Amino acid sequence: MKSSNDFTGIRIGMWLFLYSEIILFGGLFVLYAVYFHRYPDEFVEGGKQLNRIIGAINTIILLISSFTVAASITAIRLQNKKLSLGLLTFSIFCGLVFLINKYFEWGAKFHHDIYPNSDTLVSGPPGQNIFFGLYYVITGLHGLHVIIGMTLLMVSVVLILRNKVHAGRFAVLENCGLYWHLVDLIWIFVFPLFYLVL
Amino acid sequence: MSETTSFFNTPSPPQLKGIWAWLLTQDHKRLAVMYLWAVMFWFGIAITIGFLIRIELMSIGPTIMGPDLYNAAFTLHGVIMIFLFVIPGIPAIFGNFILPIQIGADDVFFPKLNLLSWYLYMAGGIMALVSLFTGGGFPDTGWTFYVPFSISTSHNVPLTVLAAFTLGMSSMLTGLNFITTVHRMRIKEMGWMQIPLFTWALYATAWVQLLATPVISITLLLIIFERLFSIGLFDPDKGGDPLLYQHLFWMYSHPAVYVMILPGMGVISEIIPTFSRKAIFGYKAIVYSSMGIAIAGSLVWAHHMYTSGMSDTAIFVFSLLTFLVAIPTAVKVFSWVGTMYKASIEMTPPLLYAMVFIYLFSVGGLTGLVLGAAGTDIHVHDTHFVVAHFHFTMFGGTGFAFFAALHYWWPKMFGIMYDFKRAYIAATLATVGFMFHYVPMFILGMMGMPRRYYDYLPQFSQGNLFAGIGGILLFIGIMLMLINLLLSFRKQEKAVANPWGGVTLEWSIPSPPPLHNFVAPPTVQDYPYDFSNVLQKAAAQHSSVNTEQKESE
């Protein structure tokens, strides 16, 4: 089959898939836009309750991990297998730190009785409930994508170890990398929408 | 043509044996055949449920089922027909089989992904089946899963929704595969304006699948989230807006209507020129109208919601956009009719189905304008008029295009020919039944009979009786058609490579095709519907017969 050697085609397929992922989140951003228009004050109020420092740290972590994934692809092209593996492992570690931060963030909110269908939210202003409802749905779905992305990176590590991915054939690694960039990109939008609403 | 081993006898990958040669195959043709049986299975179930719904409505009061069972019946009929038959039908079966061959490729670009799509389809189907018998019982929301009912009903909605999610994923990956295949696997000699129209239609469809399906995915996920966590994103008590659900739902589901019909139009665009022995009228116009439908069709979703409480401005805009979609659709209809004008038409079962398609689909399209106009829509909204309209487009349109494709490519897929006489009888019976079945529904709708009720007032009884009789004829016609096709396996009447005199690439290879499709490297004509060779051959045959006759005299 000649198709397995056509890297451009493989890349087209991956970009189309990433595009569908963006539309998936796009549906949620539509909801966000409509509700932000309806409840601007409550959204600002809600944004103030989120921890900007943790949010900013998480943004930086993801940006760094995106860089290391990109660097690992360059490393494999330059036939530096060890460096590539190291960079990938570091990226996975970054993902893990991101999730741990998220865990503490969510945990703190739960502690303050802010979670879907909690008494505070149900009896509070409706805009607040919607803000935190969207917050949990969007960051939750994003967290799921972080986990999927980490799994893909781990698969790449295994494939490099088995020499299935090497300087002459790295489309899989590149696609996993693209997926990780998507996870990063979505967060770049999520972060200002929730933490920096003014 | 020399003897070749058909793909039925060549497993791919080669080491597979027996059942595994099917279950793990990466051959697009085997996958198409597997899709065919799975889709037909669901079609059989859904059409039987539809038949039972009609029997129930034949007389006033509970005839064969009560209100609860009726709610479940029309939900199942809708969900199965839409997600398991109409959407995947033509692309997954004929697209998989024919698209790579039409562009001179030996497979789709991602064969393994293709296999995954099949498994997602099967998984979705099985989930739908399991959801019937577990949890709170049959889902009873209608195929639209509107909130708040889908969130509050005790019936088993989450699993059905998850099934629809999985099926959406399958259809999206098929679309992704087709786009990449058309871009990267097309033989070099074939330019964009030399691609056969069926492939063009699938290409346009694939873009809609890719653009729109993720929106329904997230919408369906939100239903599950709401049921699990009661977030309240669509609950007015908690600040949500139920109308937004409808917007999100139709943002996918209206473009999905074009996912359903565009491949059908592609089938017709193949069949009409082949049996007219004439270049299709307005090739480029058909190509552009396919893309036009794909684009304009994505901007009209809210015409399902005129009575839901939108602003008048929104209604006006969506009504106008809806009217615009009629233009590219009409371009196609006129092109088909224009192709048949002054053509040397050869009558065959696929052509009969194609012509029935043109008629039924035109009725469906024109009544669509009645619904697209806000004023008349408010009168007939949620009545049987709507039911009749979308059955004319989805069943009279996509369904009959599917039957036409089945009869057109059957000899290519299996290398055998079916009985023509029975096929004609079945087609006639189905068409007559169809008209008697759905035309009364238009009238019932105008009279004000609502949809989705298991009972009705006495003034609607005559129409429902007629519709019931038509339904029985339709059911018998379709069963006869399927039996006729199945009987061809027993008779094993061999089909030649090109039984119809078609000119697209799939007719240049043996029936059924060998594993890598092409025995010799394919050659591309300057124009995809150039019948001069076919006509020359026919003329030569004709004159040789004439000389023979003279000699014998």
CSV table of N, CA, C and O in Angstrom, one decimal, chain A residues 1 7 13 33 64 88 92-93 103 114 119 126 133 137 164 179 191 197:
chain,number,residue,atom,x,y,z
A,1,MET,N,0.9,-1.2,0.0
A,1,MET,CA,0.0,0.0,0.0
A,1,MET,C,0.9,1.2,0.0
A,1,MET,O,1.7,1.4,0.9
A,7,PHE,N,3.4,11.0,3.9
A,7,PHE,CA,3.3,11.7,5.2
A,7,PHE,C,2.4,12.9,5.1
A,7,PHE,O,1.7,13.3,6.0
A,13,GLY,N,-5.0,14.1,7.3
A,13,GLY,CA,-5.9,13.4,8.1
A,13,GLY,C,-5.9,13.9,9.6
A,13,GLY,O,-7.0,14.1,10.2
A,33,ALA,N,-20.5,32.0,25.0
A,33,ALA,CA,-20.8,33.3,24.5
A,33,ALA,C,-22.2,33.8,24.8
A,33,ALA,O,-22.4,34.9,25.2
A,64,ILE,N,5.3,25.1,28.2
A,64,ILE,CA,6.6,24.5,28.2
A,64,ILE,C,6.5,23.1,27.6
A,64,ILE,O,7.3,22.6,26.8
A,88,LEU,N,10.1,13.9,25.9
A,88,LEU,CA,8.8,13.3,25.9
A,88,LEU,C,8.3,13.0,27.4
A,88,LEU,O,7.2,13.3,27.8
A,92,ILE,N,5.2,14.5,29.5
A,92,ILE,CA,4.2,13.7,30.2
A,92,ILE,C,4.1,14.2,31.7
A,92,ILE,O,3.1,14.3,32.3
A,93,PHE,N,5.3,14.4,32.3
A,93,PHE,CA,5.4,14.9,33.6
A,93,PHE,C,4.7,16.2,33.8
A,93,PHE,O,3.9,16.4,34.7
A,103,TYR,N,-6.6,19.2,40.2
A,103,TYR,CA,-7.2,18.4,41.2
A,103,TYR,C,-7.4,19.3,42.5
A,103,TYR,O,-8.5,19.4,43.1
A,114,ILE,N,-19.0,24.5,46.0
A,114,ILE,CA,-19.2,25.0,44.6
A,114,ILE,C,-19.0,23.8,43.7
A,114,ILE,O,-17.8,23.5,43.4
A,119,ASP,N,-25.8,23.1,47.0
A,119,ASP,CA,-26.8,24.0,47.5
A,119,ASP,C,-26.5,25.5,47.2
A,119,ASP,O,-27.3,26.3,46.8
A,126,PRO,N,-28.6,32.7,39.2
A,126,PRO,CA,-28.6,31.7,38.1
A,126,PRO,C,-27.3,31.9,37.3
A,126,PRO,O,-26.7,30.9,36.9
A,133,GLY,N,-21.1,25.9,36.1
A,133,GLY,CA,-21.5,24.7,35.3
A,133,GLY,C,-20.6,24.6,34.1
A,133,GLY,O,-20.0,23.5,33.9
A,137,VAL,N,-17.7,21.7,33.1
A,137,VAL,CA,-17.9,21.0,31.9
A,137,VAL,C,-16.6,21.2,31.0
A,137,VAL,O,-16.0,20.2,30.5
A,164,LYS,N,10.2,1.7,16.4
A,164,LYS,CA,9.2,1.8,15.4
A,164,LYS,C,9.1,3.2,14.9
A,164,LYS,O,8.6,3.5,13.8
A,179,TYR,N,-1.5,16.6,18.5
A,179,TYR,CA,-2.6,16.4,19.5
A,179,TYR,C,-2.3,17.2,20.8
A,179,TYR,O,-3.2,17.9,21.3
A,191,PHE,N,-8.4,29.5,29.5
A,191,PHE,CA,-7.8,30.2,30.6
A,191,PHE,C,-8.3,31.7,30.6
A,191,PHE,O,-8.9,32.1,31.7
A,197,VAL,N,-11.9,36.9,33.0
A,197,VAL,CA,-13.1,37.7,32.6
A,197,VAL,C,-13.1,39.0,33.3
A,197,VAL,O,-13.0,39.1,34.5
